[in-house]
mmCIF file of C-alpha atoms in Angstrom:
data_model
loop_
_atom_site.group_PDB
_atom_site.id
_atom_site.type_symbol
_atom_site.label_atom_id
_atom_site.label_comp_id
_atom_site.label_asym_id
_atom_site.label_seq_id
_atom_site.Cartn_x
_atom_site.Cartn_y
_atom_site.Cartn_z
ATOM 1 C CA MET A 1 85.257 88.589 61.248
ATOM 2 C CA ALA A 2 88.315 87.413 59.331
ATOM 3 C CA GLY A 3 89.554 89.979 56.832
ATOM 4 C CA MET A 4 88.018 92.855 58.485
ATOM 5 C CA ARG A 5 90.112 95.657 59.948
ATOM 6 C CA THR A 6 89.861 95.564 63.704
ATOM 7 C CA SER A 7 90.726 98.014 66.574
ATOM 8 C CA VAL A 8 90.772 97.446 70.267
ATOM 9 C CA VAL A 9 89.990 100.322 72.711
ATOM 10 C CA THR A 10 91.195 99.882 76.310
ATOM 11 C CA VAL A 11 89.390 101.476 79.327
ATOM 12 C CA HIS A 12 91.195 101.666 82.557
ATOM 13 C CA GLY A 13 89.838 101.395 86.071
ATOM 14 C CA TRP A 14 89.296 103.711 88.946
ATOM 15 C CA HIS A 15 92.107 106.052 89.964
ATOM 16 C CA MET A 16 94.238 104.814 87.152
ATOM 17 C CA THR A 17 95.590 106.577 84.045
ATOM 18 C CA GLY A 18 95.771 103.588 81.566
ATOM 19 C CA LEU A 19 99.588 103.381 81.814
ATOM 20 C CA GLU A 20 99.086 100.212 84.046
ATOM 21 C CA MET A 21 97.544 98.535 80.871
ATOM 22 C CA ALA A 22 100.663 99.205 78.774
ATOM 23 C CA LEU A 23 101.899 95.598 78.683
ATOM 24 C CA LEU A 24 98.442 94.295 77.824
ATOM 25 C CA ARG A 25 98.155 96.765 75.021
ATOM 26 C CA ARG A 26 101.483 95.637 73.743
ATOM 27 C CA ARG A 27 100.368 91.911 73.741
ATOM 28 C CA LEU A 28 97.172 92.942 71.993
ATOM 29 C CA ARG A 29 99.074 94.653 69.301
ATOM 30 C CA ALA A 30 101.280 91.541 68.880
ATOM 31 C CA GLY A 31 97.972 89.667 68.308
ATOM 32 C CA GLY A 32 97.473 91.764 65.319
ATOM 33 C CA HIS A 33 95.122 94.543 66.614
ATOM 34 C CA GLU A 34 95.397 98.270 66.488
ATOM 35 C CA VAL A 35 95.053 99.473 70.049
ATOM 36 C CA TYR A 36 93.748 102.831 71.323
ATOM 37 C CA PRO A 37 93.847 103.811 75.085
ATOM 38 C CA PHE A 38 90.855 105.751 76.331
ATOM 39 C CA ARG A 39 91.655 107.943 79.405
ATOM 40 C CA TYR A 40 89.032 109.534 81.727
ATOM 41 C CA ALA A 41 88.972 111.218 85.066
ATOM 42 C CA SER A 42 87.514 108.486 87.255
ATOM 43 C CA ARG A 43 87.006 110.551 90.448
ATOM 44 C CA ARG A 44 85.590 113.618 88.664
ATOM 45 C CA GLN A 45 83.511 112.052 86.016
ATOM 46 C CA THR A 46 80.482 109.812 86.709
ATOM 47 C CA PRO A 47 80.443 106.483 84.778
ATOM 48 C CA GLU A 48 77.791 107.844 82.556
ATOM 49 C CA GLN A 49 79.778 111.049 81.916
ATOM 50 C CA ALA A 50 82.919 108.886 81.101
ATOM 51 C CA ALA A 51 80.757 106.820 78.848
ATOM 52 C CA ARG A 52 79.726 109.857 76.831
ATOM 53 C CA ALA A 53 83.420 110.737 76.574
ATOM 54 C CA LEU A 54 84.168 107.229 75.416
ATOM 55 C CA ALA A 55 81.394 107.393 72.764
ATOM 56 C CA ALA A 56 83.050 110.476 71.295
ATOM 57 C CA PHE A 57 86.495 108.933 71.458
ATOM 58 C CA LEU A 58 85.161 105.884 69.504
ATOM 59 C CA ASP A 59 83.887 108.064 66.793
ATOM 60 C CA ASP A 60 87.555 108.744 65.793
ATOM 61 C CA VAL A 61 88.770 105.181 66.179
ATOM 62 C CA PRO A 62 89.173 103.393 62.740
ATOM 63 C CA GLY A 63 88.124 100.028 62.045
ATOM 64 C CA ASP A 64 85.301 97.746 60.834
ATOM 65 C CA LEU A 65 85.200 96.016 64.128
ATOM 66 C CA VAL A 66 85.925 97.938 67.398
ATOM 67 C CA HIS A 67 86.480 95.636 70.509
ATOM 68 C CA LEU A 68 86.615 96.832 74.123
ATOM 69 C CA VAL A 69 88.897 95.646 76.814
ATOM 70 C CA ALA A 70 88.033 97.173 80.176
ATOM 71 C CA HIS A 71 89.519 96.785 83.579
ATOM 72 C CA SER A 72 87.678 97.240 86.808
ATOM 73 C CA LEU A 73 85.507 100.344 86.740
ATOM 74 C CA GLY A 74 86.097 100.482 83.067
ATOM 75 C CA GLY A 75 83.692 97.649 82.470
ATOM 76 C CA VAL A 76 80.974 99.531 84.282
ATOM 77 C CA ILE A 77 81.645 102.523 82.025
ATOM 78 C CA VAL A 78 81.338 100.202 78.950
ATOM 79 C CA ARG A 79 77.876 99.190 80.301
ATOM 80 C CA HIS A 80 76.796 102.827 80.350
ATOM 81 C CA LEU A 81 78.297 103.296 76.849
ATOM 82 C CA PHE A 82 75.489 101.272 75.343
ATOM 83 C CA GLU A 83 72.900 103.017 77.292
ATOM 84 C CA VAL A 84 74.073 106.528 76.221
ATOM 85 C CA ALA A 85 75.196 105.644 72.641
ATOM 86 C CA PRO A 86 73.770 102.295 71.739
ATOM 87 C CA VAL A 87 74.643 102.407 67.964
ATOM 88 C CA GLN A 88 78.220 101.224 67.789
ATOM 89 C CA ARG A 89 80.174 99.165 65.334
ATOM 90 C CA PRO A 90 80.413 95.423 65.861
ATOM 91 C CA GLY A 91 82.905 94.130 68.369
ATOM 92 C CA ARG A 92 83.279 91.986 71.345
ATOM 93 C CA ILE A 93 83.947 93.007 74.949
ATOM 94 C CA VAL A 94 86.283 91.679 77.592
ATOM 95 C CA MET A 95 86.088 92.855 81.076
ATOM 96 C CA LEU A 96 88.797 92.372 83.626
ATOM 97 C CA GLY A 97 87.656 92.208 87.363
ATOM 98 C CA SER A 98 84.799 94.633 86.736
ATOM 99 C CA PRO A 99 82.424 94.849 89.789
ATOM 100 C CA LEU A 100 79.139 94.684 87.817
ATOM 101 C CA GLN A 101 77.215 94.059 90.934
ATOM 102 C CA GLY A 102 78.946 96.735 92.894
ATOM 103 C CA SER A 103 82.069 96.708 95.171
ATOM 104 C CA ARG A 104 81.849 95.744 98.758
ATOM 105 C CA VAL A 105 85.236 97.586 99.230
ATOM 106 C CA ALA A 106 83.651 100.876 97.896
ATOM 107 C CA ALA A 107 80.394 100.352 99.815
ATOM 108 C CA ARG A 108 82.428 100.151 102.962
ATOM 109 C CA LEU A 109 84.528 103.167 102.158
ATOM 110 C CA ALA A 110 81.402 105.202 101.097
ATOM 111 C CA GLN A 111 80.020 104.883 104.647
ATOM 112 C CA ASN A 112 81.902 107.873 105.824
ATOM 113 C CA ARG A 113 82.429 111.353 104.357
ATOM 114 C CA ILE A 114 86.124 110.997 103.728
ATOM 115 C CA GLY A 115 85.629 107.685 101.870
ATOM 116 C CA ARG A 116 82.936 109.118 99.775
ATOM 117 C CA SER A 117 85.017 112.109 98.869
ATOM 118 C CA TRP A 118 87.909 109.932 97.905
ATOM 119 C CA LEU A 119 85.939 107.697 95.628
ATOM 120 C CA GLY A 120 84.195 110.713 94.080
ATOM 121 C CA ALA A 121 81.864 110.479 91.181
ATOM 122 C CA ALA A 122 82.667 106.812 90.446
ATOM 123 C CA LEU A 123 80.029 105.868 93.050
ATOM 124 C CA ASP A 124 77.152 107.216 90.847
ATOM 125 C CA ARG A 125 75.656 103.934 89.281
ATOM 126 C CA GLY A 126 79.070 102.572 89.278
ATOM 127 C CA LEU A 127 81.179 101.234 92.209
ATOM 128 C CA LEU A 128 78.016 100.908 94.339
ATOM 129 C CA GLY A 129 76.172 99.132 91.519
ATOM 130 C CA GLY A 130 73.183 99.989 89.506
ATOM 131 C CA SER A 131 74.920 100.272 86.156
ATOM 132 C CA PRO A 132 72.619 99.401 83.116
ATOM 133 C CA ILE A 133 72.434 95.750 81.818
ATOM 134 C CA LEU A 134 74.230 95.495 78.433
ATOM 135 C CA ARG A 135 72.257 93.536 75.855
ATOM 136 C CA GLY A 136 73.193 92.317 72.355
ATOM 137 C CA ARG A 137 76.989 92.050 72.723
ATOM 138 C CA ASP A 138 79.304 89.130 73.527
ATOM 139 C CA ILE A 139 80.815 89.958 76.928
ATOM 140 C CA GLY A 140 83.612 87.822 78.520
ATOM 141 C CA MET A 141 84.587 88.348 82.049
ATOM 142 C CA ILE A 142 87.791 87.385 83.546
ATOM 143 C CA ALA A 143 87.813 87.495 87.207
ATOM 144 C CA GLY A 144 90.914 86.894 89.566
ATOM 145 C CA SER A 145 91.092 84.507 92.485
ATOM 146 C CA ARG A 146 94.524 85.443 93.887
ATOM 147 C CA ALA A 147 93.625 87.329 97.185
ATOM 148 C CA ARG A 148 96.456 89.869 96.907
ATOM 149 C CA GLY A 149 95.387 93.462 97.470
ATOM 150 C CA PRO A 150 94.201 95.892 100.135
ATOM 151 C CA GLY A 151 90.501 95.072 99.949
ATOM 152 C CA PRO A 152 90.317 92.829 103.132
ATOM 153 C CA LEU A 153 91.699 95.707 105.115
ATOM 154 C CA PHE A 154 88.432 97.550 104.493
ATOM 155 C CA THR A 155 85.829 94.920 104.552
ATOM 156 C CA ARG A 156 85.249 91.205 104.424
ATOM 157 C CA LEU A 157 85.380 89.835 100.949
ATOM 158 C CA PRO A 158 83.862 86.442 100.119
ATOM 159 C CA HIS A 159 86.273 84.048 98.690
ATOM 160 C CA PRO A 160 87.359 83.732 95.943
ATOM 161 C CA HIS A 161 88.445 87.315 95.408
ATOM 162 C CA ASP A 162 91.447 89.247 93.661
ATOM 163 C CA GLY A 163 92.220 91.302 96.605
ATOM 164 C CA MET A 164 89.772 94.091 95.688
ATOM 165 C CA VAL A 165 86.794 92.489 93.947
ATOM 166 C CA ALA A 166 85.022 89.270 94.704
ATOM 167 C CA VAL A 167 84.444 86.874 91.820
ATOM 168 C CA GLU A 168 80.683 86.896 92.581
ATOM 169 C CA GLU A 169 80.699 90.772 92.152
ATOM 170 C CA THR A 170 81.799 90.213 88.523
ATOM 171 C CA GLN A 171 78.813 88.105 87.633
ATOM 172 C CA GLY A 172 75.978 89.642 85.424
ATOM 173 C CA PRO A 173 73.118 88.548 83.307
ATOM 174 C CA ASP A 174 74.835 90.205 80.358
ATOM 175 C CA VAL A 175 78.117 88.240 80.818
ATOM 176 C CA PHE A 176 78.256 85.800 77.979
ATOM 177 C CA ARG A 177 81.367 83.854 79.161
ATOM 178 C CA HIS A 178 82.965 83.887 82.636
ATOM 179 C CA LEU A 179 86.487 82.784 83.513
ATOM 180 C CA THR A 180 88.332 82.943 86.760
ATOM 181 C CA LEU A 181 92.134 82.818 86.793
ATOM 182 C CA PRO A 182 94.618 82.651 89.692
ATOM 183 C CA GLU A 183 95.637 86.323 89.443
ATOM 184 C CA SER A 184 95.196 89.514 91.573
ATOM 185 C CA HIS A 185 93.166 92.659 90.638
ATOM 186 C CA MET A 186 96.142 94.491 89.321
ATOM 187 C CA GLY A 187 98.315 91.405 88.434
ATOM 188 C CA MET A 188 95.854 90.411 85.783
ATOM 189 C CA LEU A 189 97.012 93.347 83.658
ATOM 190 C CA VAL A 190 100.553 91.789 83.344
ATOM 191 C CA ASP A 191 99.594 88.228 83.267
ATOM 192 C CA ARG A 192 100.296 86.525 79.957
ATOM 193 C CA ALA A 193 97.450 84.015 80.337
ATOM 194 C CA VAL A 194 95.017 86.749 80.756
ATOM 195 C CA ALA A 195 96.284 88.519 77.509
ATOM 196 C CA GLN A 196 95.986 85.225 75.693
ATOM 197 C CA GLU A 197 92.433 84.555 76.948
ATOM 198 C CA THR A 198 91.563 88.189 76.021
ATOM 199 C CA LEU A 199 92.888 87.750 72.530
ATOM 200 C CA HIS A 200 91.049 84.414 72.011
ATOM 201 C CA PHE A 201 87.778 85.833 73.141
ATOM 202 C CA LEU A 202 88.032 88.917 70.927
ATOM 203 C CA GLU A 203 88.730 86.569 67.996
ATOM 204 C CA THR A 204 86.241 83.663 68.688
ATOM 205 C CA GLY A 205 83.805 84.767 71.339
ATOM 206 C CA GLU A 206 84.943 82.014 73.587
ATOM 207 C CA PHE A 207 87.711 81.495 76.205
ATOM 208 C CA LEU A 208 90.396 78.790 75.632
ATOM 209 C CA PRO A 209 89.204 75.296 76.631
#
């Protein structure tokens, strides 16, 4: 992949705007990549609808290689991307704390009408599981094991977890490499080690030894 022009597209999580990934994007730029933030309406758009919008966004992103870095629900949307628009330029994928198997916290909240309304369209083949398996791409997952977050207030999360998502919820048959770091669900976005591991995976397809 050396000598090719690369771009990185970031995909934020549920109820976020992408601003929370600003420091991570700066570190990715310092690593030599052009970085483009994709934004979507996580409560109004289903993951599939967001994936179609992401596909249109990617059409305008330059580069021979286009990598994807997705936080939380963003990783689920990337899974849908390759179902709705499977023909994409080469590139690797790093997911950060994405509940590929579904979120216990979301499932608990979805048990009542208020919770389902709050979570919105993100439940549809998203936070409750059921997203399509992604084949043919190198996917690196970074999960967090620092239990700082509101998740345990809603339901019992198996350890280790990052305060919102259990490490076991981030597992999937399409995950090529899996790494657990001592960081929380939101803290991983500002953690230097997470940025370093993300850069290394994008460049090599492996996490650091």
